[in-house]
Each structure stands twice: as structure tokens, then as C-alpha cells.
mmCIF file of C-alpha atoms in Angstrom:
data_model
loop_
_atom_site.group_PDB
_atom_site.id
_atom_site.type_symbol
_atom_site.label_atom_id
_atom_site.label_comp_id
_atom_site.label_asym_id
_atom_site.label_seq_id
_atom_site.Cartn_x
_atom_site.Cartn_y
_atom_site.Cartn_z
ATOM 1 C CA ARG Y 106 50.730 -5.776 26.331
ATOM 2 C CA LYS Y 107 49.161 -5.423 23.062
ATOM 3 C CA GLU Y 108 48.964 -8.582 20.839
ATOM 4 C CA VAL Y 109 50.559 -6.676 17.844
ATOM 5 C CA GLU Y 110 52.623 -3.499 18.384
ATOM 6 C CA GLN Y 111 53.852 -1.061 15.808
ATOM 7 C CA ASP Y 112 55.679 2.254 15.939
ATOM 8 C CA PRO Y 113 52.846 4.603 14.932
ATOM 9 C CA GLY Y 114 55.254 7.155 13.265
ATOM 10 C CA PRO Y 115 54.559 9.301 11.603
ATOM 11 C CA PHE Y 116 57.339 8.703 9.102
ATOM 12 C CA ASN Y 117 58.135 11.621 6.862
ATOM 13 C CA VAL Y 118 60.445 10.784 4.096
ATOM 14 C CA PRO Y 119 61.491 12.410 0.644
ATOM 15 C CA GLU Y 120 60.962 10.601 -2.562
ATOM 16 C CA GLY Y 121 63.389 7.961 -3.470
ATOM 17 C CA ALA Y 122 64.128 7.328 0.188
ATOM 18 C CA THR Y 123 64.387 3.856 1.947
ATOM 19 C CA VAL Y 124 62.022 3.385 4.874
ATOM 20 C CA ALA Y 125 61.616 0.440 7.200
ATOM 21 C CA PHE Y 126 58.665 -0.434 9.648
ATOM 22 C CA ASN Y 127 58.871 -2.881 12.534
ATOM 23 C CA CYS Y 128 56.332 -4.889 14.253
ATOM 24 C CA THR Y 129 56.270 -7.158 17.153
ATOM 25 C CA TYR Y 130 53.712 -9.890 18.244
ATOM 26 C CA SER Y 131 53.215 -11.252 21.589
ATOM 27 C CA ASN Y 132 51.594 -14.733 20.840
ATOM 28 C CA SER Y 133 54.353 -17.319 20.066
ATOM 29 C CA ALA Y 134 51.642 -19.456 18.519
ATOM 30 C CA SER Y 135 50.953 -16.980 15.739
ATOM 31 C CA GLN Y 136 51.065 -18.540 12.456
ATOM 32 C CA SER Y 137 50.462 -16.091 9.622
ATOM 33 C CA PHE Y 138 51.647 -12.645 8.987
ATOM 34 C CA PHE Y 139 50.633 -9.931 6.636
ATOM 35 C CA TRP Y 140 51.109 -6.204 5.886
ATOM 36 C CA TYR Y 141 48.069 -4.368 4.870
ATOM 37 C CA ARG Y 142 47.883 -0.765 3.338
ATOM 38 C CA GLN Y 143 45.253 1.562 4.333
ATOM 39 C CA ASP Y 144 44.822 4.966 2.497
ATOM 40 C CA CYS Y 145 43.059 7.822 4.141
ATOM 41 C CA ARG Y 146 39.376 7.089 4.607
ATOM 42 C CA LYS Y 147 39.643 3.905 2.813
ATOM 43 C CA GLU Y 148 39.435 0.297 3.886
ATOM 44 C CA PRO Y 149 42.389 -1.850 4.542
ATOM 45 C CA LYS Y 150 43.867 -3.776 1.555
ATOM 46 C CA LEU Y 151 46.435 -6.593 1.582
ATOM 47 C CA LEU Y 152 49.943 -5.461 0.513
ATOM 48 C CA MET Y 153 51.831 -8.689 1.004
ATOM 49 C CA SER Y 154 52.087 -11.871 2.941
ATOM 50 C CA VAL Y 155 55.267 -12.323 5.211
ATOM 51 C CA TYR Y 156 57.190 -15.667 5.130
ATOM 52 C CA SER Y 157 60.047 -16.857 7.306
ATOM 53 C CA SER Y 158 62.264 -16.929 4.270
ATOM 54 C CA GLY Y 159 61.590 -13.377 3.593
ATOM 55 C CA ASN Y 160 59.838 -12.164 0.504
ATOM 56 C CA GLU Y 161 59.955 -9.508 -1.990
ATOM 57 C CA ASP Y 162 57.498 -7.736 -4.252
ATOM 58 C CA GLY Y 163 59.069 -4.973 -6.437
ATOM 59 C CA ARG Y 164 60.095 -2.259 -4.168
ATOM 60 C CA PHE Y 165 58.781 -3.790 -0.931
ATOM 61 C CA THR Y 166 60.469 -6.595 1.066
ATOM 62 C CA ALA Y 167 58.918 -8.210 4.178
ATOM 63 C CA GLN Y 168 60.715 -10.365 6.651
ATOM 64 C CA LEU Y 169 59.771 -12.406 9.632
ATOM 65 C CA ASN Y 170 61.890 -13.359 12.672
ATOM 66 C CA ARG Y 171 59.923 -15.967 14.594
ATOM 67 C CA ALA Y 172 62.515 -16.293 17.429
ATOM 68 C CA SER Y 173 62.267 -12.606 18.091
ATOM 69 C CA GLN Y 174 58.734 -12.494 17.409
ATOM 70 C CA TYR Y 175 59.286 -9.554 14.863
ATOM 71 C CA ILE Y 176 58.150 -8.468 11.501
ATOM 72 C CA SER Y 177 59.607 -5.898 9.225
ATOM 73 C CA LEU Y 178 58.588 -4.130 5.991
ATOM 74 C CA LEU Y 179 61.176 -2.268 3.818
ATOM 75 C CA ILE Y 180 60.150 0.181 1.172
ATOM 76 C CA ARG Y 181 62.915 1.222 -1.303
ATOM 77 C CA ASP Y 182 62.652 4.157 -3.703
ATOM 78 C CA SER Y 183 59.705 5.659 -2.173
ATOM 79 C CA LYS Y 184 56.879 7.200 -4.140
ATOM 80 C CA LEU Y 185 54.420 9.819 -3.451
ATOM 81 C CA SER Y 186 51.798 7.151 -3.865
ATOM 82 C CA ASP Y 187 53.217 5.077 -1.087
ATOM 83 C CA SER Y 188 51.832 7.621 1.423
ATOM 84 C CA ALA Y 189 49.466 5.656 3.641
ATOM 85 C CA THR Y 190 49.154 3.680 6.815
ATOM 86 C CA TYR Y 191 50.768 0.382 6.998
ATOM 87 C CA LEU Y 192 49.075 -2.156 9.220
ATOM 88 C CA CYS Y 193 50.917 -5.268 10.680
ATOM 89 C CA VAL Y 194 48.651 -8.087 10.768
ATOM 90 C CA VAL Y 195 48.885 -11.530 12.585
ATOM 91 C CA ILE Y 196 46.638 -14.808 12.469
ATOM 92 C CA ASN Y 197 46.864 -16.970 15.370
ATOM 93 C CA ALA Y 198 46.481 -20.738 15.244
ATOM 94 C CA GLY Y 199 43.383 -22.085 16.760
ATOM 95 C CA GLY Y 200 40.292 -23.990 15.610
ATOM 96 C CA THR Y 201 37.406 -22.191 13.895
ATOM 97 C CA SER Y 202 38.833 -18.748 14.934
ATOM 98 C CA TYR Y 203 41.668 -19.342 12.589
ATOM 99 C CA GLY Y 204 41.341 -16.648 9.857
ATOM 100 C CA LYS Y 205 40.657 -13.843 12.362
ATOM 101 C CA LEU Y 206 43.001 -10.948 11.734
ATOM 102 C CA THR Y 207 44.593 -9.148 14.490
ATOM 103 C CA PHE Y 208 45.864 -5.701 13.494
ATOM 104 C CA GLY Y 209 48.580 -3.506 14.931
ATOM 105 C CA GLN Y 210 47.710 0.209 15.216
ATOM 106 C CA GLY Y 211 49.408 1.122 12.114
ATOM 107 C CA THR Y 212 52.307 3.161 10.952
ATOM 108 C CA ILE Y 213 51.743 6.431 9.145
ATOM 109 C CA LEU Y 214 54.113 7.169 6.147
ATOM 110 C CA THR Y 215 54.088 10.418 4.321
ATOM 111 C CA VAL Y 216 56.269 10.643 1.290
ATOM 112 C CA HIS Y 217 57.097 14.287 0.335
ATOM 113 C CA PRO Y 218 58.581 15.741 -2.971
ATOM 114 C CA GLU W 191 33.298 -9.694 -8.881
ATOM 115 C CA ALA W 192 31.247 -7.437 -6.697
ATOM 116 C CA GLY W 193 32.903 -6.358 -3.589
ATOM 117 C CA VAL W 194 31.438 -6.269 0.022
ATOM 118 C CA ALA W 195 28.854 -3.561 0.114
ATOM 119 C CA GLN W 196 28.061 -1.696 3.195
ATOM 120 C CA SER W 197 25.582 1.144 4.055
ATOM 121 C CA PRO W 198 25.081 3.743 5.076
ATOM 122 C CA ARG W 199 28.477 5.255 4.394
ATOM 123 C CA TYR W 200 28.111 8.017 7.115
ATOM 124 C CA LYS W 201 25.886 8.367 10.085
ATOM 125 C CA ILE W 202 25.697 10.968 12.737
ATOM 126 C CA ILE W 203 23.509 10.305 15.786
ATOM 127 C CA GLU W 204 23.133 11.707 19.230
ATOM 128 C CA LYS W 205 24.279 9.639 22.324
ATOM 129 C CA ARG W 206 21.776 7.276 23.643
ATOM 130 C CA GLN W 207 20.116 6.962 20.101
ATOM 131 C CA SER W 208 20.283 3.578 18.356
ATOM 132 C CA VAL W 209 21.885 2.918 14.963
ATOM 133 C CA ALA W 210 22.118 -0.089 12.532
ATOM 134 C CA PHE W 211 24.712 -0.964 9.909
ATOM 135 C CA TRP W 212 24.223 -3.255 6.921
ATOM 136 C CA CYS W 213 26.663 -5.426 5.122
ATOM 137 C CA ASN W 214 26.204 -7.582 2.037
ATOM 138 C CA PRO W 215 29.408 -9.847 1.604
ATOM 139 C CA ILE W 216 30.790 -11.196 -1.637
ATOM 140 C CA SER W 217 28.559 -13.831 -3.043
ATOM 141 C CA GLY W 218 29.598 -17.287 -1.902
ATOM 142 C CA HIS W 219 31.731 -16.065 1.012
ATOM 143 C CA ALA W 220 30.796 -18.154 4.179
ATOM 144 C CA THR W 221 32.662 -15.988 6.721
ATOM 145 C CA LEU W 222 31.810 -12.551 7.617
ATOM 146 C CA TYR W 223 33.558 -10.234 10.137
ATOM 147 C CA TRP W 224 32.613 -6.889 11.613
ATOM 148 C CA TYR W 225 35.608 -4.763 12.826
ATOM 149 C CA GLN W 226 35.596 -1.521 14.596
ATOM 150 C CA GLN W 227 38.378 1.082 13.824
ATOM 151 C CA ILE W 228 38.640 3.956 16.084
ATOM 152 C CA LEU W 229 40.823 7.097 14.658
ATOM 153 C CA GLY W 230 44.438 6.222 14.969
ATOM 154 C CA GLN W 231 44.107 2.563 15.705
ATOM 155 C CA GLY W 232 44.010 -0.629 13.925
ATOM 156 C CA PRO W 233 40.662 -2.359 13.354
ATOM 157 C CA LYS W 234 39.465 -4.587 16.145
ATOM 158 C CA LEU W 235 37.293 -7.648 15.552
ATOM 159 C CA LEU W 236 33.820 -7.281 17.135
ATOM 160 C CA ILE W 237 32.244 -10.530 15.711
ATOM 161 C CA GLN W 238 32.764 -13.277 13.350
ATOM 162 C CA PHE W 239 30.160 -15.470 11.627
ATOM 163 C CA GLN W 240 30.321 -18.555 9.766
ATOM 164 C CA ASN W 241 27.237 -18.780 7.588
ATOM 165 C CA ASN W 242 24.497 -17.780 10.109
ATOM 166 C CA GLY W 243 26.364 -18.880 13.180
ATOM 167 C CA VAL W 244 28.555 -16.799 15.592
ATOM 168 C CA VAL W 245 32.251 -18.221 15.664
ATOM 169 C CA ASP W 246 33.639 -15.420 17.798
ATOM 170 C CA ASP W 247 31.970 -12.496 19.602
ATOM 171 C CA SER W 248 34.243 -12.286 22.683
ATOM 172 C CA GLN W 249 35.201 -8.518 21.906
ATOM 173 C CA LEU W 250 31.545 -7.486 21.191
ATOM 174 C CA PRO W 251 30.047 -5.199 23.934
ATOM 175 C CA LYS W 252 27.000 -7.242 24.300
ATOM 176 C CA ASP W 253 25.232 -4.799 26.608
ATOM 177 C CA ARG W 254 24.759 -2.307 23.677
ATOM 178 C CA PHE W 255 25.985 -4.040 20.460
ATOM 179 C CA SER W 256 24.247 -6.821 18.641
ATOM 180 C CA ALA W 257 24.698 -8.459 15.259
ATOM 181 C CA GLU W 258 22.943 -11.018 13.269
ATOM 182 C CA ARG W 259 23.346 -12.803 9.841
ATOM 183 C CA LEU W 260 19.747 -14.641 9.840
ATOM 184 C CA LYS W 261 20.156 -16.242 6.327
ATOM 185 C CA GLY W 262 23.857 -16.555 6.089
ATOM 186 C CA VAL W 263 24.259 -13.780 3.679
ATOM 187 C CA ASP W 264 23.538 -10.177 4.773
ATOM 188 C CA SER W 265 24.405 -9.071 8.180
ATOM 189 C CA THR W 266 23.387 -6.072 10.392
ATOM 190 C CA LEU W 267 25.209 -4.593 13.340
ATOM 191 C CA LYS W 268 23.258 -2.578 15.851
ATOM 192 C CA ILE W 269 24.344 -0.246 18.594
ATOM 193 C CA GLN W 270 21.591 0.586 21.272
ATOM 194 C CA PRO W 271 22.103 2.970 22.999
ATOM 195 C CA ALA W 272 25.077 4.596 21.506
ATOM 196 C CA LYS W 273 27.845 6.268 23.482
ATOM 197 C CA LEU W 274 30.419 8.871 22.421
ATOM 198 C CA GLU W 275 33.273 6.303 22.526
ATOM 199 C CA ASP W 276 31.252 4.356 19.669
ATOM 200 C CA SER W 277 32.538 6.962 17.147
ATOM 201 C CA ALA W 278 34.535 4.978 14.715
ATOM 202 C CA VAL W 279 34.424 3.378 11.174
ATOM 203 C CA TYR W 280 32.724 -0.044 11.148
ATOM 204 C CA LEU W 281 34.326 -2.299 8.626
ATOM 205 C CA CYS W 282 32.619 -5.403 7.305
ATOM 206 C CA ALA W 283 34.939 -8.232 5.604
ATOM 207 C CA SER W 284 34.297 -11.540 4.094
ATOM 208 C CA SER W 285 36.197 -14.448 3.392
ATOM 209 C CA LEU W 286 35.661 -17.773 1.466
ATOM 210 C CA ALA W 287 35.610 -20.058 4.554
ATOM 211 C CA LEU W 288 37.032 -20.827 8.036
ATOM 212 C CA GLY W 289 39.927 -23.167 8.855
ATOM 213 C CA ARG W 290 42.758 -21.210 7.182
ATOM 214 C CA TYR W 291 43.447 -17.742 5.727
ATOM 215 C CA TYR W 292 41.683 -17.507 2.310
ATOM 216 C CA GLY W 293 41.904 -13.787 2.122
ATOM 217 C CA TYR W 294 39.842 -10.997 3.104
ATOM 218 C CA THR W 295 37.827 -8.404 1.224
ATOM 219 C CA PHE W 296 36.752 -5.414 3.167
ATOM 220 C CA GLY W 297 33.846 -3.146 2.399
ATOM 221 C CA SER W 298 34.453 0.614 2.503
ATOM 222 C CA GLY W 299 32.910 0.937 5.981
ATOM 223 C CA THR W 300 30.413 2.981 7.761
ATOM 224 C CA ARG W 301 31.813 6.069 9.635
ATOM 225 C CA LEU W 302 29.771 6.701 12.741
ATOM 226 C CA THR W 303 29.851 10.019 14.703
ATOM 227 C CA VAL W 304 28.172 10.103 17.995
ATOM 228 C CA VAL W 305 27.636 13.582 19.439
#
């Protein structure tokens, strides 16, 4: 079983739509969680951290369910510029390797006019 | 603040040839990572350095891949000999320190095609 699993999509949605991505992780000791965004032929960039209480940044809402080992990202009022690959990322606890990012395979989102 | 510099941006080689990639992290960043990203997959960690020491190289195919960070700043990643399945983007990232998540900065990557 992969350490971090995502639905690869692709998700094709019209502008203005609400879309949700899910991610599961296998290591119950995982400590920190993030969503990264990767544009075509570009490097990954941090979109937002994910906290147990849930957090929101504008049109983006991230939630964490530790009991189910599940992370989600909700995008409201989708824009054309939201088209990208969204990577679920986990950091596991553990000594000097803390800080190592483990990535899911990514979910492709295409927003069309 | 200058970002993470990587070169070359693109490289095409034949299988069984050797290739080297270079990375210059953000000034003052002690931790450096090399990731391999195969098309359609998320990045996979190959090796992690803290200053000039290796912290984690458990997923580095050591029979053909090697990496070094001699002076604790620049790093090189080498593949010798290359295989078709090594075609990927090689991403370098740096972070301030170990011990917690300080945030990563990725370079723009080197896209390797092995033919």
C-alpha cells in the first residue's frame, strides 16, 4: 500500500464550480500535512498546511481527519488559473528524517470556461 | 532572496551513458534534498543531506546513482549508467534545518530523457 494515496483524476470542472480532492495516508504516526500545487512543467509549491481544526485560505479549505487518516482540499468558485496538479504531502515523525516530504501521486484539475 | 538553482534544465542522453546534475540551494539552508519525479507521479525522495552529511539515502539506487555535497553548499547527483526508466524530472529542494518542517523551496528541476 502506498504511503500517501490520491485519486489521480483528472477532474474537469467549469469555472465557478466547487471541487473536492481526497487523500489518505497509511502511517498513523504522520505528523504534518500539506497541499502543494504543481503547474505543468514547474516545480511544486506550497499551497497550504492542513490542521486538525481545519483551515481556510480564501477559496481553499483544507481538513484533516486523524482517526480516518484522511485529508481533503475543497476549492470553491474555481478559476481557470486553478488548473494544476494538487499534491497531498505528509511528514512522518522520526528523528533527523523529520522534514522529509512524502508526496501522493497528485490529482489533476482542469477548469474550463 | 535567490531561489534554488539547478542545471542543466534539460538533458537527453542514451542509455548506459552517464549524467550529472547540479544544485545550489538557498544561502544558509543546511538541509538539501534530491527528488525524482516520473511523469504522472508525485516526487520521490532520493537523498537528504544535512550540511555535507547524508541523513537518508534509503531510496537511492546506489548501484547507479550517487550524490555528494562536499562543502555543505552545492550538490551534484550522478547517474552512471543511465537506464530508460531514469527518465524523469530531478528536483532539488532546500530547507533551513532539520528537526521540524521549516518549509521547502524547490528548484525548477532538470528534465532527463534517456533514449
